[in-house]
């Protein structure tokens, strides 16, 4: 392969990596917006308690929720289509953190994840430069940290007994704790096992497959028992996580150690 | 400015980001209950049935979930959960929970 065609191939592979991440995150952003429109509608209702982080913080109003949703929609569309990608990603980061901090009931783990990784994905390119290597690697490390701490947090007697999943799934697998105990153990092994599987070049495909199975199983297991908002939340969380898998390539490649300049002026 | 000047700054910002992303979940792991910013989803069960709002007529209101738009376990483990319920129910005398009874100040 000539140097020129090799360079083109590398460039194509690189572009597809960041594009895959952005497309996946863009869809997760729109899905999460749909979920949050339902949440906004319930939380700004008169019969619901306000739970601000700070007592002096103004209560969320329907107008405030509408403004946030409109900015979210426009910037998610721009982010997904790659137009004004960096500005859209930065605006999205600010908007999502605004939503997160407006009321404690607006918190969700996948919204927090999106608020962290979308700005990183907006500013990363697969151009072999140091900045992109660092940003892409941060997305990868972020996803691996989510699996690590999600797995570690479940290493407690209550979860491993199966009772948490029994309550969450509304007894869809029967009233005996045994199947839930097995599911609980399986989910901990899967979450902690994802890290080495995704990191190693030879096993990354198994890691991707396991991730799809893990998130798909979460959605399938709770499908009949959970309300629509919870189902959307689980689907969006899985989509956001899986969208970030290609970013692990930056970490594997060691591009964060790149010696290529990051748009630095010449000496 | 040379490229070599940028590299330590970029790595320093990345290191701060990672330090925060490790410190918050580690703090969450050391704390019992479910915490925000710590990726503890589905790791513990609900505490909502353990809150009991005591009203002047002696009735006890237990369905906390109804007043929370989305029943998030993180809120139920917050230290000020009882105060939130006191402010939501203006007639409440106290809120009982697993950790004790909080008298609602009026």
Tab-separated table of C-alpha atoms in Angstrom:
chain	number	residue	atom	x	y	z
A	1	UNK	CA	0.000	0.000	0.000
A	2	UNK	CA	1.417	3.369	-0.997
A	3	UNK	CA	2.041	6.031	1.598
A	4	UNK	CA	-0.749	8.140	0.123
A	5	UNK	CA	-3.368	5.379	0.160
A	6	UNK	CA	-2.234	4.324	3.630
A	7	UNK	CA	-2.712	7.879	4.803
A	8	UNK	CA	-6.188	7.991	3.225
A	9	UNK	CA	-7.105	4.691	4.882
A	10	UNK	CA	-5.943	5.965	8.261
A	11	UNK	CA	-7.875	9.156	7.742
A	12	UNK	CA	-11.019	7.271	6.769
A	13	UNK	CA	-10.736	4.978	9.774
A	14	UNK	CA	-10.157	7.971	11.991
A	15	UNK	CA	-13.108	9.921	10.661
A	16	UNK	CA	-15.394	6.962	11.012
A	17	UNK	CA	-14.357	6.530	14.636
A	18	UNK	CA	-15.301	10.052	15.741
A	19	UNK	CA	-18.307	10.062	13.441
A	20	UNK	CA	-19.581	6.847	15.009
A	21	UNK	CA	-19.199	8.367	18.456
A	22	UNK	CA	-20.992	11.567	17.430
A	23	UNK	CA	-23.845	9.800	15.623
A	24	UNK	CA	-24.437	7.495	18.596
A	25	UNK	CA	-24.291	10.348	21.085
A	26	UNK	CA	-26.493	12.505	18.855
A	27	UNK	CA	-29.209	9.840	18.811
A	28	UNK	CA	-28.840	9.365	22.583
A	29	UNK	CA	-29.196	13.155	23.011
A	30	UNK	CA	-32.455	13.212	21.061
A	31	UNK	CA	-33.753	10.131	22.887
A	32	UNK	CA	-32.869	11.683	26.239
A	33	UNK	CA	-34.605	14.912	25.198
A	34	UNK	CA	-37.782	12.927	24.527
A	35	UNK	CA	-37.451	11.311	27.958
A	36	UNK	CA	-36.846	14.676	29.629
A	37	UNK	CA	-39.857	16.273	27.955
A	38	UNK	CA	-41.889	13.696	29.884
A	39	UNK	CA	-39.917	14.411	33.069
A	40	UNK	CA	-40.299	18.198	32.670
A	41	UNK	CA	-44.044	17.773	32.276
A	42	UNK	CA	-44.291	15.904	35.577
A	43	UNK	CA	-41.794	17.820	37.659
A	44	UNK	CA	-43.078	21.325	36.919
A	45	UNK	CA	-46.588	20.181	37.938
A	46	UNK	CA	-48.238	21.864	40.942
A	47	UNK	CA	-48.689	18.620	42.864
A	48	UNK	CA	-45.018	17.720	42.877
A	49	UNK	CA	-42.439	18.760	45.484
A	50	UNK	CA	-39.553	20.957	44.349
A	51	UNK	CA	-36.178	19.562	45.324
A	52	UNK	CA	-33.573	22.227	44.547
A	53	UNK	CA	-29.881	21.820	45.363
A	54	UNK	CA	-29.876	25.305	46.875
A	55	UNK	CA	-32.919	26.830	48.600
A	56	UNK	CA	-32.311	30.213	46.929
A	57	UNK	CA	-32.374	28.669	43.465
A	58	UNK	CA	-35.543	29.603	41.495
A	59	UNK	CA	-38.073	26.803	41.043
A	60	UNK	CA	-38.201	25.321	37.560
A	61	UNK	CA	-41.063	26.767	35.540
A	62	UNK	CA	-42.630	25.417	32.324
A	63	UNK	CA	-41.042	28.356	30.453
A	64	UNK	CA	-37.567	27.534	31.804
A	65	UNK	CA	-38.021	23.865	30.849
A	66	UNK	CA	-39.184	24.959	27.385
A	67	UNK	CA	-36.151	27.182	26.805
A	68	UNK	CA	-33.763	24.412	27.875
A	69	UNK	CA	-35.545	21.867	25.672
A	70	UNK	CA	-35.444	24.185	22.634
A	71	UNK	CA	-31.701	24.846	23.009
A	72	UNK	CA	-31.138	21.129	23.578
A	73	UNK	CA	-33.078	20.173	20.414
A	74	UNK	CA	-31.370	22.669	18.098
A	75	UNK	CA	-27.853	22.013	19.350
A	76	UNK	CA	-28.346	18.204	19.360
A	77	UNK	CA	-29.460	18.411	15.727
A	78	UNK	CA	-26.408	20.503	14.821
A	79	UNK	CA	-24.132	18.134	16.765
A	80	UNK	CA	-25.622	15.072	15.050
A	81	UNK	CA	-25.324	16.563	11.573
A	82	UNK	CA	-21.831	17.904	12.194
A	83	UNK	CA	-22.709	21.565	11.585
A	84	UNK	CA	-21.060	23.982	13.976
A	85	UNK	CA	-20.100	20.823	15.864
A	86	UNK	CA	-17.785	22.432	18.416
A	87	UNK	CA	-20.159	25.272	19.266
A	88	UNK	CA	-23.106	22.862	19.428
A	89	UNK	CA	-21.173	20.480	21.693
A	90	UNK	CA	-20.161	23.305	24.043
A	91	UNK	CA	-23.727	24.679	24.200
A	92	UNK	CA	-25.015	21.160	24.838
A	93	UNK	CA	-22.567	20.668	27.699
A	94	UNK	CA	-23.749	23.885	29.377
A	95	UNK	CA	-27.433	23.144	28.720
A	96	UNK	CA	-27.260	19.616	30.094
A	97	UNK	CA	-25.479	20.793	33.250
A	98	UNK	CA	-28.180	23.493	33.622
A	99	UNK	CA	-30.826	20.755	33.485
A	100	UNK	CA	-28.896	18.614	35.963
A	101	UNK	CA	-28.514	21.439	38.477
A	102	UNK	CA	-32.018	22.944	38.209
A	103	UNK	CA	-33.706	20.329	40.399
A	104	UNK	CA	-32.432	17.159	42.058
A	105	UNK	CA	-35.238	15.204	40.413
A	106	UNK	CA	-33.821	16.093	37.010
A	107	UNK	CA	-30.643	14.160	37.716
A	108	UNK	CA	-30.004	10.974	35.820
A	109	UNK	CA	-26.777	9.118	35.287
A	110	UNK	CA	-27.059	9.099	31.502
A	111	UNK	CA	-27.757	12.844	31.363
A	112	UNK	CA	-24.643	13.398	33.485
A	113	UNK	CA	-22.669	11.075	31.186
A	114	UNK	CA	-23.867	12.980	28.099
A	115	UNK	CA	-23.008	16.326	29.714
A	116	UNK	CA	-19.452	15.059	30.205
A	117	UNK	CA	-18.716	13.263	26.942
A	118	UNK	CA	-20.592	15.363	24.347
A	119	UNK	CA	-18.266	18.402	24.712
A	120	UNK	CA	-15.248	16.069	24.557
A	121	UNK	CA	-16.598	14.411	21.395
A	122	UNK	CA	-17.374	17.784	19.845
A	123	UNK	CA	-13.785	18.959	20.160
A	124	UNK	CA	-12.015	15.686	19.323
A	125	UNK	CA	-10.995	14.773	15.788
A	126	UNK	CA	-9.206	11.713	14.552
A	127	UNK	CA	-6.354	13.729	13.149
A	128	UNK	CA	-3.477	12.157	15.065
A	129	UNK	CA	-2.982	15.313	17.080
A	130	UNK	CA	-2.309	15.416	20.771
A	131	UNK	CA	-5.471	17.343	21.679
A	132	UNK	CA	-7.730	14.868	19.911
A	133	UNK	CA	-5.823	11.979	21.452
A	134	UNK	CA	-6.353	13.358	24.936
A	135	UNK	CA	-10.039	14.227	24.401
A	136	UNK	CA	-10.795	10.877	22.789
A	137	UNK	CA	-8.927	9.021	25.516
A	138	UNK	CA	-10.899	10.930	28.159
A	139	UNK	CA	-14.165	9.734	26.576
A	140	UNK	CA	-12.811	6.182	26.697
A	141	UNK	CA	-11.613	6.437	30.297
A	142	UNK	CA	-14.937	7.995	31.293
A	143	UNK	CA	-16.883	5.026	29.944
A	144	UNK	CA	-14.525	2.543	31.599
A	145	UNK	CA	-14.852	4.431	34.909
A	146	UNK	CA	-18.636	4.235	34.671
A	147	UNK	CA	-18.444	0.446	34.315
A	148	UNK	CA	-15.848	0.183	37.075
A	149	UNK	CA	-17.764	2.194	39.671
A	150	UNK	CA	-21.160	0.803	38.636
A	151	UNK	CA	-19.748	-2.697	39.206
A	152	UNK	CA	-18.051	-1.794	42.499
A	153	UNK	CA	-21.181	-0.043	43.856
A	154	UNK	CA	-23.145	-3.261	43.300
A	155	UNK	CA	-20.772	-5.274	45.467
A	156	UNK	CA	-23.050	-5.003	48.497
A	157	UNK	CA	-25.174	-7.601	50.226
A	158	UNK	CA	-28.481	-5.977	49.328
A	159	UNK	CA	-27.801	-5.992	45.584
A	160	UNK	CA	-26.124	-9.409	45.477
A	161	UNK	CA	-29.066	-10.959	47.358
A	162	UNK	CA	-31.204	-10.182	44.296
A	163	UNK	CA	-33.757	-8.134	46.257
A	164	UNK	CA	-32.952	-4.862	44.459
A	165	UNK	CA	-33.560	-6.394	41.033
A	166	UNK	CA	-36.663	-8.199	42.305
A	167	UNK	CA	-38.153	-4.814	43.261
A	168	UNK	CA	-36.989	-3.054	40.096
A	169	UNK	CA	-38.286	-5.731	37.774
A	170	UNK	CA	-41.584	-6.061	39.610
A	171	UNK	CA	-41.259	-9.817	40.030
A	172	UNK	CA	-41.359	-10.525	36.288
A	173	UNK	CA	-39.085	-13.537	36.817
A	174	UNK	CA	-41.152	-14.973	39.683
A	175	UNK	CA	-41.078	-14.419	43.416
A	176	UNK	CA	-38.045	-16.590	44.187
A	177	UNK	CA	-34.829	-14.630	44.722
A	178	UNK	CA	-32.665	-17.176	42.868
A	179	UNK	CA	-33.023	-15.831	39.302
A	180	UNK	CA	-32.527	-12.252	40.537
A	181	UNK	CA	-29.434	-13.306	42.501
A	182	UNK	CA	-28.027	-14.840	39.325
A	183	UNK	CA	-28.857	-11.696	37.331
A	184	UNK	CA	-27.263	-9.527	39.996
A	185	UNK	CA	-24.051	-11.538	39.976
A	186	UNK	CA	-24.046	-11.614	36.183
A	187	UNK	CA	-24.428	-7.858	35.903
A	188	UNK	CA	-21.523	-7.216	38.292
A	189	UNK	CA	-19.270	-9.655	36.400
A	190	UNK	CA	-20.314	-8.128	33.068
A	191	UNK	CA	-19.721	-4.528	34.167
A	192	UNK	CA	-16.313	-5.238	35.661
A	193	UNK	CA	-15.411	-7.601	32.814
A	194	UNK	CA	-16.149	-4.944	30.187
A	195	UNK	CA	-13.026	-3.019	31.106
A	196	UNK	CA	-10.335	-5.574	30.149
A	197	UNK	CA	-12.426	-6.835	27.243
A	198	UNK	CA	-12.764	-3.386	25.656
A	199	UNK	CA	-9.163	-2.427	26.356
A	200	UNK	CA	-7.482	-5.450	24.788
A	201	UNK	CA	-7.301	-5.361	20.989
A	202	UNK	CA	-7.979	-9.086	20.677
A	203	UNK	CA	-11.102	-9.093	22.861
A	204	UNK	CA	-12.670	-5.734	22.027
A	205	UNK	CA	-15.318	-7.358	19.808
A	206	UNK	CA	-16.380	-9.539	22.729
A	207	UNK	CA	-16.485	-6.407	24.856
A	208	UNK	CA	-18.768	-4.636	22.381
A	209	UNK	CA	-20.983	-7.727	22.170
A	210	UNK	CA	-21.126	-8.063	25.946
A	211	UNK	CA	-22.018	-4.357	26.258
A	212	UNK	CA	-24.872	-4.684	23.779
A	213	UNK	CA	-26.088	-7.806	25.613
A	214	UNK	CA	-25.771	-6.120	29.025
A	215	UNK	CA	-27.700	-2.979	28.087
A	216	UNK	CA	-30.183	-4.932	25.963
A	217	UNK	CA	-30.828	-7.341	28.838
A	218	UNK	CA	-31.426	-4.416	31.241
A	219	UNK	CA	-34.048	-3.024	28.897
A	220	UNK	CA	-35.647	-6.399	28.139
A	221	UNK	CA	-35.778	-7.467	31.792
A	222	UNK	CA	-37.585	-4.329	32.889
A	223	UNK	CA	-39.694	-3.833	29.793
A	224	UNK	CA	-43.016	-4.972	31.188
A	225	UNK	CA	-42.507	-3.740	34.756
A	226	UNK	CA	-41.055	-0.262	34.205
A	227	UNK	CA	-42.876	2.924	33.243
A	228	UNK	CA	-42.071	4.505	29.872
A	229	UNK	CA	-39.699	7.102	31.345
A	230	UNK	CA	-37.578	4.411	33.001
A	231	UNK	CA	-37.486	2.368	29.798
A	232	UNK	CA	-36.384	5.403	27.808
A	233	UNK	CA	-33.754	6.122	30.451
A	234	UNK	CA	-32.270	2.632	30.275
A	235	UNK	CA	-32.299	2.680	26.469
A	236	UNK	CA	-30.642	6.113	26.334
A	237	UNK	CA	-28.028	5.144	28.903
A	238	UNK	CA	-27.131	2.018	26.913
A	239	UNK	CA	-26.988	3.994	23.676
A	240	UNK	CA	-24.740	6.681	25.188
A	241	UNK	CA	-22.368	4.071	26.620
A	242	UNK	CA	-22.166	1.981	23.441
A	243	UNK	CA	-21.701	5.154	21.354
A	244	UNK	CA	-18.504	5.803	23.287
A	245	UNK	CA	-16.963	2.356	22.665
A	246	UNK	CA	-15.135	3.430	19.483
A	247	UNK	CA	-13.332	6.044	21.609
A	248	UNK	CA	-11.488	3.242	23.422
A	249	UNK	CA	-9.460	3.025	20.204
A	250	UNK	CA	-7.778	6.342	21.093
A	251	UNK	CA	-6.678	4.853	24.385
A	252	UNK	CA	-5.452	1.622	22.797
A	253	UNK	CA	-3.561	3.526	20.107
A	254	UNK	CA	-1.806	5.611	22.738
A	255	UNK	CA	-2.664	8.734	20.758
A	256	UNK	CA	-2.724	10.773	23.963
A	257	UNK	CA	1.058	10.437	23.876
A	258	UNK	CA	1.126	11.829	20.336
A	259	UNK	CA	3.939	14.178	19.483
A	260	UNK	CA	1.973	15.880	16.735
A	261	UNK	CA	1.139	19.477	17.534
A	262	UNK	CA	-2.399	20.517	18.463
A	263	UNK	CA	-2.822	23.546	16.164
A	264	UNK	CA	0.121	25.114	17.942
A	265	UNK	CA	1.700	28.106	16.274
A	266	UNK	CA	5.111	27.597	14.773
A	267	UNK	CA	8.067	28.545	16.904
B	1	UNK	CA	4.673	29.358	21.496
B	2	UNK	CA	5.964	25.882	20.797
B	3	UNK	CA	4.037	22.626	20.857
B	4	UNK	CA	6.061	21.426	23.812
B	5	UNK	CA	4.569	24.273	25.856
B	6	UNK	CA	1.002	23.061	25.192
B	7	UNK	CA	1.470	19.413	26.089
B	8	UNK	CA	1.854	19.790	29.892
B	9	UNK	CA	-1.172	22.105	30.041
B	10	UNK	CA	-3.386	19.700	28.115
B	11	UNK	CA	-2.238	16.806	30.263
B	12	UNK	CA	-2.792	18.852	33.440
B	13	UNK	CA	-6.403	19.662	32.455
B	14	UNK	CA	-6.978	15.991	31.622
B	15	UNK	CA	-5.473	14.945	34.961
B	16	UNK	CA	-7.786	17.327	36.871
B	17	UNK	CA	-10.788	15.980	34.970
B	18	UNK	CA	-9.808	12.402	35.789
B	19	UNK	CA	-9.093	13.216	39.433
B	20	UNK	CA	-12.636	14.593	39.829
B	21	UNK	CA	-14.113	11.629	37.980
B	22	UNK	CA	-12.335	9.226	40.320
B	23	UNK	CA	-12.752	11.189	43.568
B	24	UNK	CA	-16.557	11.606	43.333
B	25	UNK	CA	-17.364	7.902	42.823
B	26	UNK	CA	-14.820	6.844	45.453
B	27	UNK	CA	-16.529	9.169	47.932
B	28	UNK	CA	-19.852	7.646	46.886
B	29	UNK	CA	-18.544	4.127	47.464
B	30	UNK	CA	-17.455	5.034	50.991
B	31	UNK	CA	-20.939	6.356	51.752
B	32	UNK	CA	-23.908	4.066	52.372
B	33	UNK	CA	-26.899	4.753	50.179
B	34	UNK	CA	-27.174	5.931	46.590
B	35	UNK	CA	-25.277	9.018	45.511
B	36	UNK	CA	-25.374	11.266	42.495
B	37	UNK	CA	-22.289	11.758	40.282
B	38	UNK	CA	-21.057	8.293	41.349
B	39	UNK	CA	-22.554	5.852	38.806
B	40	UNK	CA	-24.409	3.902	41.499
B	41	UNK	CA	-27.478	3.134	39.423
B	42	UNK	CA	-29.567	0.152	40.577
B	43	UNK	CA	-27.034	-0.650	43.308
B	44	UNK	CA	-29.462	-0.344	46.251
B	45	UNK	CA	-33.162	-0.579	46.890
B	46	UNK	CA	-35.701	2.101	47.604
B	47	UNK	CA	-35.996	3.743	50.995
B	48	UNK	CA	-39.205	5.543	50.152
B	49	UNK	CA	-41.502	3.386	52.274
B	50	UNK	CA	-39.350	4.228	55.273
B	51	UNK	CA	-40.412	7.907	55.289
B	52	UNK	CA	-43.587	8.568	57.285
B	53	UNK	CA	-45.149	12.023	57.409
B	54	UNK	CA	-47.075	12.561	60.688
B	55	UNK	CA	-50.042	14.934	60.368
B	56	UNK	CA	-51.902	16.840	63.141
B	57	UNK	CA	-54.882	14.463	63.042
B	58	UNK	CA	-52.537	11.600	63.808
B	59	UNK	CA	-52.692	10.180	60.308
B	60	UNK	CA	-49.467	8.974	58.840
B	61	UNK	CA	-48.771	9.619	55.178
B	62	UNK	CA	-46.300	7.167	53.727
B	63	UNK	CA	-46.478	7.523	49.962
B	64	UNK	CA	-43.547	9.816	49.409
B	65	UNK	CA	-43.254	8.700	45.807
B	66	UNK	CA	-46.427	10.613	44.941
B	67	UNK	CA	-44.908	13.989	45.710
B	68	UNK	CA	-41.648	13.333	43.896
B	69	UNK	CA	-42.138	13.791	40.162
B	70	UNK	CA	-39.665	11.037	39.466
B	71	UNK	CA	-38.898	8.787	42.395
B	72	UNK	CA	-35.120	8.920	42.474
B	73	UNK	CA	-33.370	6.871	45.094
B	74	UNK	CA	-30.649	9.505	45.386
B	75	UNK	CA	-33.173	11.972	46.828
B	76	UNK	CA	-34.386	9.497	49.414
B	77	UNK	CA	-30.851	9.131	50.721
B	78	UNK	CA	-30.236	12.897	50.890
B	79	UNK	CA	-29.637	14.235	54.389
B	80	UNK	CA	-32.405	16.822	54.022
B	81	UNK	CA	-35.068	14.392	52.727
B	82	UNK	CA	-37.192	14.910	55.851
B	83	UNK	CA	-36.967	18.732	55.581
B	84	UNK	CA	-38.107	18.557	51.964
B	85	UNK	CA	-41.188	16.611	53.021
B	86	UNK	CA	-41.828	19.044	55.893
B	87	UNK	CA	-41.842	21.958	53.455
B	88	UNK	CA	-44.049	20.131	50.979
B	89	UNK	CA	-46.670	19.199	53.595
B	90	UNK	CA	-47.369	22.489	55.450
B	91	UNK	CA	-49.573	20.695	57.972
B	92	UNK	CA	-46.993	17.999	58.815
B	93	UNK	CA	-45.854	17.783	62.438
B	94	UNK	CA	-42.874	15.562	61.837
B	95	UNK	CA	-41.277	13.154	59.417
B	96	UNK	CA	-40.134	9.769	60.624
B	97	UNK	CA	-37.448	7.830	58.861
B	98	UNK	CA	-35.071	4.974	59.522
B	99	UNK	CA	-32.515	7.387	60.952
B	100	UNK	CA	-34.906	9.132	63.372
B	101	UNK	CA	-37.694	11.668	63.609
B	102	UNK	CA	-37.397	15.239	62.339
B	103	UNK	CA	-39.815	17.780	63.816
B	104	UNK	CA	-41.143	20.170	61.190
B	105	UNK	CA	-40.418	23.770	62.232
B	106	UNK	CA	-43.162	26.286	61.428
